[in-house]
Amino acid sequence: KANVIPNVAMELDSLEATKRMVEEGLGVALVPEVTIRRELETGALVQVGLSDVEPIRRRIALQYRRNRKRSRAVQAFIDTLAEIYSARLPVS
């Protein structure tokens, strides 16, 4: 919306590696807040407020092995997610 095109020099699959790179001053990162809670508490990282930015939406997928009976725990987890994401998570 702001006509800003990020200059992405690197993408990492590891949150720990991402945090270490940011701590070393090698860039910035968009990560779930919960994953940097400890670093925020210790002051190792700081969070930039994005209050005027529309929240980032992500698609998630719940996966489990086909043709296998689900345990009660797995079914309870699926049911909980379905309740939380009822309009957004098709559960079959």
Short mmCIF file of N, CA and C in Angstrom, two decimals:
data_model
loop_
_atom_site.label_atom_id
_atom_site.label_comp_id
_atom_site.label_asym_id
_atom_site.label_seq_id
_atom_site.Cartn_x
_atom_site.Cartn_y
_atom_site.Cartn_z
N LYS A 1 0.81 -1.20 0.00
CA LYS A 1 0.00 0.00 0.00
C LYS A 1 0.85 1.26 0.00
N ALA A 2 2.00 1.20 0.64
CA ALA A 2 2.85 2.38 0.77
C ALA A 2 3.86 2.47 -0.36
N ASN A 3 3.69 1.62 -1.37
CA ASN A 3 4.63 1.59 -2.50
C ASN A 3 6.07 1.37 -2.06
N VAL A 4 6.23 0.55 -1.04
CA VAL A 4 7.57 0.20 -0.55
C VAL A 4 7.90 -1.19 -1.05
N ILE A 5 9.03 -1.32 -1.69
CA ILE A 5 9.48 -2.63 -2.16
C ILE A 5 10.68 -3.03 -1.32
N PRO A 6 10.53 -4.08 -0.49
CA PRO A 6 11.66 -4.47 0.36
C PRO A 6 12.82 -5.03 -0.45
N ASN A 7 14.01 -4.76 0.01
CA ASN A 7 15.22 -5.30 -0.59
C ASN A 7 15.61 -6.53 0.22
N VAL A 8 15.12 -7.68 -0.19
CA VAL A 8 15.35 -8.92 0.55
C VAL A 8 16.66 -9.53 0.09
N ALA A 9 17.64 -9.51 0.97
CA ALA A 9 18.96 -10.07 0.64
C ALA A 9 19.05 -11.54 1.02
N MET A 10 18.23 -11.95 1.99
CA MET A 10 18.33 -13.32 2.48
C MET A 10 17.02 -13.73 3.12
N GLU A 11 16.65 -14.99 2.94
CA GLU A 11 15.51 -15.57 3.63
C GLU A 11 16.01 -16.78 4.38
N LEU A 12 15.58 -16.92 5.63
CA LEU A 12 16.02 -18.04 6.47
C LEU A 12 14.82 -18.87 6.89
N ASP A 13 15.02 -20.16 7.03
CA ASP A 13 13.96 -21.05 7.50
C ASP A 13 14.00 -21.27 9.00
N SER A 14 15.02 -20.76 9.65
CA SER A 14 15.20 -20.97 11.09
C SER A 14 14.95 -19.67 11.84
N LEU A 15 14.00 -19.71 12.78
CA LEU A 15 13.76 -18.53 13.60
C LEU A 15 14.97 -18.19 14.45
N GLU A 16 15.65 -19.20 14.96
CA GLU A 16 16.85 -18.95 15.77
C GLU A 16 17.92 -18.25 14.94
N ALA A 17 18.14 -18.72 13.73
CA ALA A 17 19.14 -18.08 12.85
C ALA A 17 18.72 -16.66 12.52
N THR A 18 17.44 -16.46 12.28
CA THR A 18 16.93 -15.12 11.98
C THR A 18 17.18 -14.18 13.15
N LYS A 19 16.86 -14.64 14.36
CA LYS A 19 17.08 -13.81 15.54
C LYS A 19 18.56 -13.48 15.72
N ARG A 20 19.43 -14.45 15.52
CA ARG A 20 20.87 -14.20 15.67
C ARG A 20 21.37 -13.19 14.65
N MET A 21 20.88 -13.29 13.42
CA MET A 21 21.29 -12.33 12.37
C MET A 21 20.87 -10.91 12.76
N VAL A 22 19.64 -10.76 13.25
CA VAL A 22 19.16 -9.44 13.66
C VAL A 22 19.97 -8.94 14.86
N GLU A 23 20.23 -9.82 15.83
CA GLU A 23 21.04 -9.43 17.00
C GLU A 23 22.43 -8.96 16.59
N GLU A 24 22.96 -9.51 15.51
CA GLU A 24 24.28 -9.12 15.02
C GLU A 24 24.24 -7.87 14.15
N GLY A 25 23.03 -7.32 13.97
CA GLY A 25 22.91 -6.08 13.21
C GLY A 25 22.91 -6.28 11.71
N LEU A 26 22.55 -7.48 11.27
CA LEU A 26 22.61 -7.79 9.84
C LEU A 26 21.28 -7.59 9.12
N GLY A 27 20.33 -6.94 9.77
CA GLY A 27 19.06 -6.67 9.10
C GLY A 27 17.91 -6.62 10.08
N VAL A 28 16.72 -6.67 9.53
CA VAL A 28 15.49 -6.67 10.30
C VAL A 28 14.70 -7.91 9.90
N ALA A 29 13.71 -8.25 10.71
CA ALA A 29 12.94 -9.46 10.42
C ALA A 29 11.49 -9.28 10.82
N LEU A 30 10.62 -9.93 10.07
CA LEU A 30 9.22 -10.06 10.43
C LEU A 30 9.04 -11.46 11.00
N VAL A 31 8.81 -11.53 12.31
CA VAL A 31 8.65 -12.82 12.97
C VAL A 31 7.46 -12.73 13.92
N PRO A 32 6.86 -13.86 14.26
CA PRO A 32 5.79 -13.83 15.26
C PRO A 32 6.33 -13.30 16.60
N GLU A 33 5.58 -12.41 17.21
CA GLU A 33 6.03 -11.78 18.46
C GLU A 33 6.37 -12.81 19.53
N VAL A 34 5.58 -13.86 19.60
CA VAL A 34 5.81 -14.88 20.63
C VAL A 34 7.20 -15.50 20.52
N THR A 35 7.77 -15.52 19.32
CA THR A 35 9.08 -16.16 19.13
C THR A 35 10.24 -15.30 19.60
N ILE A 36 9.98 -14.02 19.89
CA ILE A 36 11.07 -13.15 20.36
C ILE A 36 10.78 -12.58 21.75
N ARG A 37 9.83 -13.17 22.44
CA ARG A 37 9.44 -12.67 23.76
C ARG A 37 10.64 -12.55 24.71
N ARG A 38 11.45 -13.60 24.79
CA ARG A 38 12.62 -13.60 25.68
C ARG A 38 13.60 -12.48 25.30
N GLU A 39 13.86 -12.35 24.00
CA GLU A 39 14.80 -11.33 23.53
C GLU A 39 14.27 -9.92 23.79
N LEU A 40 12.95 -9.75 23.72
CA LEU A 40 12.36 -8.45 24.04
C LEU A 40 12.52 -8.15 25.53
N GLU A 41 12.28 -9.18 26.37
CA GLU A 41 12.40 -9.00 27.82
C GLU A 41 13.83 -8.67 28.24
N THR A 42 14.81 -9.28 27.60
CA THR A 42 16.21 -9.04 27.97
C THR A 42 16.79 -7.80 27.30
N GLY A 43 16.07 -7.26 26.32
CA GLY A 43 16.57 -6.09 25.61
C GLY A 43 17.49 -6.41 24.45
N ALA A 44 17.66 -7.70 24.15
CA ALA A 44 18.52 -8.09 23.03
C ALA A 44 17.93 -7.62 21.70
N LEU A 45 16.61 -7.58 21.62
CA LEU A 45 15.92 -7.09 20.42
C LEU A 45 14.88 -6.06 20.84
N VAL A 46 14.53 -5.18 19.93
CA VAL A 46 13.45 -4.23 20.16
C VAL A 46 12.40 -4.43 19.07
N GLN A 47 11.19 -4.10 19.43
CA GLN A 47 10.08 -4.27 18.51
C GLN A 47 9.64 -2.91 17.99
N VAL A 48 9.40 -2.82 16.71
CA VAL A 48 8.90 -1.60 16.09
C VAL A 48 7.38 -1.71 16.04
N GLY A 49 6.71 -0.70 16.54
CA GLY A 49 5.25 -0.71 16.50
C GLY A 49 4.74 -0.52 15.09
N LEU A 50 3.81 -1.34 14.69
CA LEU A 50 3.23 -1.25 13.35
C LEU A 50 1.72 -1.03 13.46
N SER A 51 1.32 -0.14 14.35
CA SER A 51 -0.09 0.04 14.64
C SER A 51 -0.90 0.54 13.45
N ASP A 52 -0.27 1.26 12.54
CA ASP A 52 -1.01 1.79 11.39
C ASP A 52 -0.96 0.86 10.19
N VAL A 53 -0.40 -0.33 10.39
CA VAL A 53 -0.28 -1.30 9.31
C VAL A 53 -1.32 -2.40 9.50
N GLU A 54 -1.95 -2.78 8.42
CA GLU A 54 -2.93 -3.86 8.48
C GLU A 54 -2.24 -5.15 8.92
N PRO A 55 -2.87 -5.95 9.80
CA PRO A 55 -2.24 -7.19 10.27
C PRO A 55 -1.91 -8.13 9.11
N ILE A 56 -0.82 -8.83 9.27
CA ILE A 56 -0.41 -9.82 8.27
C ILE A 56 -1.26 -11.07 8.45
N ARG A 57 -1.81 -11.54 7.39
CA ARG A 57 -2.62 -12.76 7.42
C ARG A 57 -1.81 -13.90 6.83
N ARG A 58 -1.94 -15.07 7.42
CA ARG A 58 -1.23 -16.25 6.92
C ARG A 58 -2.21 -17.39 6.74
N ARG A 59 -1.92 -18.19 5.76
CA ARG A 59 -2.67 -19.43 5.60
C ARG A 59 -1.95 -20.50 6.38
N ILE A 60 -2.72 -21.30 7.09
CA ILE A 60 -2.13 -22.41 7.82
C ILE A 60 -2.78 -23.70 7.35
N ALA A 61 -2.07 -24.78 7.51
CA ALA A 61 -2.62 -26.08 7.14
C ALA A 61 -2.31 -27.06 8.27
N LEU A 62 -3.31 -27.76 8.68
CA LEU A 62 -3.14 -28.81 9.68
C LEU A 62 -2.98 -30.12 8.93
N GLN A 63 -1.92 -30.81 9.23
CA GLN A 63 -1.64 -32.05 8.50
C GLN A 63 -1.58 -33.23 9.46
N TYR A 64 -2.05 -34.36 8.97
CA TYR A 64 -1.92 -35.60 9.73
C TYR A 64 -1.90 -36.75 8.73
N ARG A 65 -1.50 -37.90 9.20
CA ARG A 65 -1.34 -39.05 8.31
C ARG A 65 -2.69 -39.58 7.83
N ARG A 66 -2.77 -39.83 6.55
CA ARG A 66 -3.99 -40.34 5.93
C ARG A 66 -4.24 -41.79 6.37
N ASN A 67 -5.51 -42.16 6.41
CA ASN A 67 -5.92 -43.54 6.71
C ASN A 67 -5.40 -44.04 8.05
N ARG A 68 -5.28 -43.15 8.99
CA ARG A 68 -4.84 -43.55 10.32
C ARG A 68 -5.86 -43.01 11.32
N LYS A 69 -6.27 -43.87 12.23
CA LYS A 69 -7.24 -43.44 13.24
C LYS A 69 -6.62 -42.35 14.11
N ARG A 70 -7.37 -41.28 14.29
CA ARG A 70 -6.89 -40.16 15.10
C ARG A 70 -7.10 -40.47 16.58
N SER A 71 -6.10 -40.16 17.37
CA SER A 71 -6.23 -40.33 18.82
C SER A 71 -7.19 -39.27 19.36
N ARG A 72 -7.65 -39.45 20.58
CA ARG A 72 -8.53 -38.45 21.18
C ARG A 72 -7.82 -37.11 21.31
N ALA A 73 -6.52 -37.16 21.63
CA ALA A 73 -5.76 -35.91 21.77
C ALA A 73 -5.68 -35.18 20.44
N VAL A 74 -5.39 -35.91 19.37
CA VAL A 74 -5.31 -35.29 18.04
C VAL A 74 -6.67 -34.72 17.64
N GLN A 75 -7.73 -35.48 17.88
CA GLN A 75 -9.07 -35.00 17.53
C GLN A 75 -9.43 -33.76 18.35
N ALA A 76 -9.06 -33.74 19.63
CA ALA A 76 -9.33 -32.57 20.47
C ALA A 76 -8.58 -31.35 19.95
N PHE A 77 -7.35 -31.56 19.51
CA PHE A 77 -6.55 -30.47 18.94
C PHE A 77 -7.21 -29.94 17.67
N ILE A 78 -7.63 -30.84 16.79
CA ILE A 78 -8.31 -30.44 15.56
C ILE A 78 -9.59 -29.68 15.88
N ASP A 79 -10.36 -30.18 16.84
CA ASP A 79 -11.61 -29.52 17.22
C ASP A 79 -11.35 -28.12 17.78
N THR A 80 -10.30 -27.99 18.58
CA THR A 80 -9.95 -26.68 19.14
C THR A 80 -9.58 -25.70 18.04
N LEU A 81 -8.74 -26.15 17.11
CA LEU A 81 -8.37 -25.27 15.99
C LEU A 81 -9.58 -24.90 15.15
N ALA A 82 -10.46 -25.87 14.92
CA ALA A 82 -11.65 -25.60 14.13
C ALA A 82 -12.52 -24.55 14.82
N GLU A 83 -12.59 -24.60 16.14
CA GLU A 83 -13.37 -23.62 16.88
C GLU A 83 -12.73 -22.23 16.79
N ILE A 84 -11.41 -22.18 16.95
CA ILE A 84 -10.71 -20.90 16.91
C ILE A 84 -10.78 -20.28 15.52
N TYR A 85 -10.57 -21.10 14.50
CA TYR A 85 -10.51 -20.62 13.13
C TYR A 85 -11.74 -21.03 12.33
N SER A 86 -12.88 -21.10 12.96
CA SER A 86 -14.07 -21.69 12.36
C SER A 86 -14.39 -21.21 10.95
N ALA A 87 -14.27 -19.94 10.70
CA ALA A 87 -14.62 -19.42 9.37
C ALA A 87 -13.47 -19.54 8.38
N ARG A 88 -12.27 -19.80 8.87
CA ARG A 88 -11.10 -19.78 8.00
C ARG A 88 -10.43 -21.12 7.82
N LEU A 89 -10.77 -22.13 8.61
CA LEU A 89 -10.06 -23.41 8.57
C LEU A 89 -11.02 -24.52 8.18
N PRO A 90 -11.03 -24.93 6.92
CA PRO A 90 -11.90 -26.04 6.55
C PRO A 90 -11.36 -27.34 7.16
N VAL A 91 -12.17 -28.00 7.93
CA VAL A 91 -11.77 -29.25 8.58
C VAL A 91 -12.61 -30.37 8.01
N SER A 92 -11.94 -31.42 7.56
CA SER A 92 -12.70 -32.55 7.02
C SER A 92 -12.40 -33.81 7.79
#
